Amino acid sequence: MSETRKHLVEVRNLKTHFPIKAGLFSKTVGHVKAVDGVSFKIEAGKTLGLVGESGCGKTTVGRTLIRLIQPTEGAFTFDGDDVFSLPRKAMKAFRQNAQMMFQDPYGSLNPRMTVGTVVGEAMGVHRVGSKKQRRDRVAELMDKVGLSPAHLNRYPHEFSGGQRQRIGIARALALDPSFIICDEPVSALDVSIQSQIVNLLQDLQKQMNLTYLFIAHDLAVVEHISDFVAVMYLGRIVEYADRDTLYANPVHPYTQALLSAIPEPIPNKDKKRIVLGGEVPSPSNPPSGCAFHPRCPLAEEQCKRQLQTLLPKGGSDQHLAACWKAK
Amino acid sequence: MNNQEVTTDMTQKPVKGRSLWSDGIRRLRKRKFAMVCLVIVLIYFALAGAIYIDEVLQDKFGEKGYEGISLFQWNESIGPSYQKPWLDYEWTPEDSEMSQEGWTFFGTDFLGRSTWRRTLYGAKTSLTVALCASIISLLIGVPLGAIAGYFRGWVDDVIVWFYTTLGTIPYILLLMAFAVVLKDATLFGHEIKGATSVYLAMGLTSWVGICRLIRGEIIKRKESEYVLAARALGCSNGRIIFKHLLPNVFHIIIINFSLRFVGFIHAEVILSFLGLGETDRPSWGGMIDAARTELARGVWWEMTAATVAIFFISLALNIFGDALRDCLDPKLRTD
Amino acid sequence: MTDNNHTLLSIRNLSTHFFTEQGLVKAVQDVSFDIPLGKTLAVVGESGCGKSVTALSVMRLIPWPPGKIVAGEIEFDGQLLLDASERRMREIRGNDIAMIFQEPMTSLNPVFTVGNQIVEAVKLHQKKSGSEAWTVAVEMMRKVGIADPERRVEEYPHQMSGGMRQRVMIAIALCCSPALLIADEPTTALDVTIQAQILELLRDLQRRHQMSIMMITHDLGVVAENADHIVVMYASRVVEKADSEELFAKPLHPYTQGLLRSLPRLGEKKERLDVIDGAVPNPLHFPSGCKFHPRCPIGKDDSRCQTEEPPLKEICPGRHAACWYAGENKDE
């Protein structure tokens, strides 16, 4: 889709396979295909929501893009640069522009470092600014995320879960990145705090023109914050659309089941629920053909034999689904 | 920035933080018994330190007439050979066989030297040996363990192979081998003798335990989210090991140190039994070793003095080490 | 007395405190509610509100030290549980009242097969021989929807997925047909599609066995679809009690209102989510007066809310709320 607006993030056919070693000499006997051919684009300033259940590979996608995990195949173009083939020096520059936010407020901050050190560490590593400038910037960042700068000498365990996530956001913003991968940022928080953090992320996006890859399993939160949504199942994207279209008119049977499975806080709502049978299969031993066929209410012979590719649906090439039966 | 969502405290002075260390130390201070044990340990160390300083002063100012503190003059003959301790007598002032000089109240050895003074001096020997051995084993074990645990792969394989092999050799044999070799060796031009050979031997053979421990702890922590976050920021491997991982295992090092210290004191005794210990100066192991033949003749006070000295520091360190473990382990926090 | 509204479990003025090194934690204070026969009651609240401690208090599984039930009465089917002997409690646990937990991986023993663990539960309470107990185990696994149970009964917990393990937990809990099942966040750790399966299973089992369920959760969606009655807890106290439909239609307590408003809902298009300011208070330092007042749009400026703790009052028939202004505010 070559348009006038350039896509900040372009991912093409990303694959991340982990070898399974067995036997006396640790021979590679197979692969866990955590991510098996994922492609998407994100425009600058927009949010792509990446949803799916456990084992679908969404977290692995995030970690591979930030190169915490090595990709097996595929390309990732960020602002015109091919990230996977960047030399070390250029990688450092990339890390100033692309950052990550983690899920666990209790595990993602070093318990032995003060909050000020945590937030300011990136500046030290990349040798940005003088000591005083860094200190000022840390205070500025803490204020930006809603924390008092007077607390920069405190330790993570002195803060609540929601506050720790704010610290994580401040850390990610330290070098003024343009792209942030949010890996389940609110899943581990209390319900009444989740909305505070979601609002904060939206405010920051508007203020700083940030681009988000928002990885989550809570579809209601994703609906609120995303511009586009991609649904993953067992390492692949099964449906992709802009937010409104996906929620109003999901065409892939998995998306439909996923949306219908969400319990809504409306009692006695007459919900035609699609309850899927079976279990989520293991990525080390995926079913043949379309990975969803063992649980799909529409499955046929062809589904077992043939791998499904993303096809445009509903007359628009912005709405893609990997199912030949979907309208 | 819209601050309406969170009540913020806008005072400008930074608030002091409460680190996990200070929490642990506060908990430790509440345990009175453990604090008493710590005091006992510190007394031993203070004693050893005082003796050491006294010796240095004697070296430097001996010609100028500095004679050293009398309490530490272990080599001075102050009474008859094998005088019994005052406890053993019904003491009467007229008993002329007994030397009444101070410091003979715990008896003398075959040269008439005070058992009491020699026991005190033994503290310096034992503590020096144990401390140096501990430090050497930490300096070898911790970095190797950290590197093995962090990098895994072939580096890990090599290091693990190495210490597993080393660990299959019986400790005493290994210790003896090192001690014998080091006895006549020179290090940087200085002759290694006595205590130095002892603690070098111990340090070089006792690092396997701490290495394994640190390796395990690093492996456990290396995939934590805060480490991933540091990598995502662009931290180098070295920075991650030193600034992120090691501070989080430091409490384990401390606990391990305090509990193994006692082991080193005992190891020194064993080495003395084997004739490989410190020979020029008094040491508890040496006293106990010499006591083997003396006991047959009814001379019980040498061995008793050394044993009692070892007993109290072992007990105190064990109790304190256990309390340390209870208090410093973050998992036991009731947050 | 077996009419439809027979109360199976009645908790009255329960208080459980923890005497920790850092101070006294009043985890549960003056909590009262009833669970009717054959119905599902949900205890809803966020972390630290005391809902899990309430459940453990019913089972008398509060560890001492540092925890202790300091006041109250719990009546189960005519028996006063807090006065019962430990031996009597052991007979009740697993047999009359069963409990399932959030993390099936840590609640199942990793070194025993799942069959073994079900058999252990059976043997504890029923006089059955070894082979009879295994038959029961296989049957239970079939009942909870595990396919091919004869084979899977020999598997270990780590060989099963999260949903499977939760089904095993339910099998263990139900093998002695308890009258009350306490489910502590049973589906929080599961994927949404698996959660739907497990909740449907629980509803089905409840219908068939006429079992009461006390479901502890923070997920209001799960509550809406599964609970008949709801108890909302905040900071160790009950702040609202009502039937499910009524609570969602018209919540009375500002906390409940705030919670419902701040949930992002499917199909709703909002610019910004509504929030509840502030955070859940530290149990060591609860605020004075009404514990919710620092975060409450009404209470934060009201002197009565700041100084006096509102009791749980019946505002209208069947509806209780602990708020000085319940029923008066015009929100929602």
Short mmCIF file of C-alpha atoms in Angstrom, two decimals, chain A residues 52-55 160 189-196 198-200 202-203 206 217-221 223-224 243-244 247 254 257-259 261-269 271 273-280 295, chain C residues 46-47 161-164 167 191-197 199-200 203 218-222 224-226 244-245 248-249 255 259-260 262-280 295:
data_model
loop_
_atom_site.label_atom_id
_atom_site.label_comp_id
_atom_site.label_asym_id
_atom_site.label_seq_id
_atom_site.Cartn_x
_atom_site.Cartn_y
_atom_site.Cartn_z
CA GLY A 52 -4.80 -13.22 20.75
CA GLU A 53 -4.79 -15.80 23.47
CA SER A 54 -1.82 -17.44 25.13
CA GLY A 55 0.50 -19.21 22.73
CA SER A 160 1.61 0.61 43.97
CA LEU A 189 -3.40 -4.10 37.14
CA ASP A 190 -6.55 -3.71 39.15
CA VAL A 191 -9.59 -2.80 37.13
CA SER A 192 -9.95 0.68 38.58
CA ILE A 193 -6.32 1.49 37.74
CA GLN A 194 -6.38 0.12 34.20
CA SER A 195 -8.40 2.99 32.89
CA GLN A 196 -5.99 5.51 34.43
CA VAL A 198 -4.94 3.62 29.33
CA ASN A 199 -5.88 7.29 29.46
CA LEU A 200 -2.28 8.21 30.22
CA GLN A 202 -3.55 7.99 24.98
CA ASP A 203 -2.63 11.43 26.30
CA LYS A 206 -1.36 12.76 21.35
CA HIS A 217 -5.64 -10.10 25.28
CA ASP A 218 -8.37 -7.87 26.67
CA LEU A 219 -10.44 -7.02 23.64
CA ALA A 220 -12.39 -4.25 25.30
CA VAL A 221 -9.26 -2.29 26.15
CA GLU A 223 -11.05 -1.62 21.11
CA HIS A 224 -10.74 1.58 23.08
CA ARG A 243 -10.96 -1.01 14.72
CA ASP A 244 -14.55 -0.21 13.97
CA TYR A 247 -15.60 -5.18 16.14
CA TYR A 254 -11.97 -17.36 15.47
CA ALA A 257 -15.76 -16.80 18.80
CA LEU A 258 -13.28 -14.61 20.64
CA LEU A 259 -15.61 -11.65 20.68
CA ALA A 261 -16.61 -15.39 24.56
CA ILE A 262 -15.99 -12.12 26.36
CA PRO A 263 -18.23 -11.89 29.40
CA GLU A 264 -19.84 -8.50 29.47
CA PRO A 265 -20.97 -6.67 32.57
CA ILE A 266 -24.57 -6.70 31.45
CA PRO A 267 -26.61 -9.36 33.20
CA ASN A 268 -29.00 -11.51 31.25
CA LYS A 269 -27.78 -10.17 27.97
CA LYS A 271 -25.77 -13.44 23.98
CA ARG A 273 -22.28 -17.40 22.54
CA ILE A 274 -20.01 -19.45 20.38
CA VAL A 275 -18.24 -21.76 22.79
CA LEU A 276 -15.23 -23.30 21.11
CA GLY A 277 -14.45 -26.90 21.83
CA GLY A 278 -10.98 -28.28 22.32
CA GLU A 279 -7.82 -26.65 23.53
CA VAL A 280 -5.43 -24.16 22.02
CA ARG A 295 -11.93 -26.08 16.72
CA GLU C 46 -9.87 -5.61 43.68
CA SER C 47 -6.60 -6.76 45.13
CA SER C 161 -2.95 -27.13 29.46
CA GLY C 162 -4.30 -24.52 31.85
CA GLY C 163 -7.90 -25.21 31.00
CA MET C 164 -7.42 -28.94 31.52
CA ARG C 167 -11.04 -29.00 35.00
CA ASP C 191 -7.70 -17.50 28.07
CA VAL C 192 -11.03 -15.99 27.24
CA THR C 193 -12.24 -18.88 25.09
CA ILE C 194 -11.23 -21.40 27.72
CA GLN C 195 -12.81 -19.24 30.40
CA ALA C 196 -16.10 -19.47 28.56
CA GLN C 197 -15.83 -23.27 28.56
CA LEU C 199 -17.80 -21.11 33.29
CA GLU C 200 -20.29 -23.05 31.23
CA ARG C 203 -23.06 -23.56 35.48
CA HIS C 218 -12.56 -9.07 40.06
CA ASP C 219 -14.08 -9.52 36.62
CA LEU C 220 -17.48 -7.87 36.49
CA GLY C 221 -18.25 -9.50 33.16
CA VAL C 222 -17.89 -12.96 34.66
CA ALA C 224 -22.82 -10.52 35.33
CA GLU C 225 -23.19 -13.77 33.48
CA ASN C 226 -22.81 -16.20 36.33
CA SER C 244 -27.13 -9.26 40.19
CA GLU C 245 -29.60 -7.57 37.89
CA PHE C 248 -25.84 -3.60 37.37
CA ALA C 249 -28.98 -1.66 36.63
CA TYR C 255 -17.23 2.58 44.38
CA LEU C 259 -16.04 0.53 38.83
CA LEU C 260 -18.84 -0.03 36.37
CA SER C 262 -14.51 2.79 34.27
CA LEU C 263 -14.78 -0.57 32.54
CA PRO C 264 -14.07 -0.36 28.84
CA ARG C 265 -17.01 -2.03 27.15
CA LEU C 266 -17.30 -3.64 23.77
CA GLY C 267 -19.05 -1.45 21.32
CA GLU C 268 -18.84 1.65 23.43
CA LYS C 269 -17.07 4.57 21.83
CA LYS C 270 -15.50 6.91 24.32
CA GLU C 271 -12.77 9.47 23.97
CA ARG C 272 -11.39 8.82 27.39
CA LEU C 273 -12.22 6.14 29.91
CA ASP C 274 -13.77 7.18 33.17
CA VAL C 275 -11.48 6.60 36.10
CA ILE C 276 -11.54 6.25 39.83
CA ASP C 277 -8.82 8.58 41.11
CA GLY C 278 -6.12 7.36 43.39
CA ALA C 279 -5.38 3.76 44.32
CA VAL C 280 -6.48 1.02 46.68
CA ARG C 295 -11.26 8.47 45.98
#
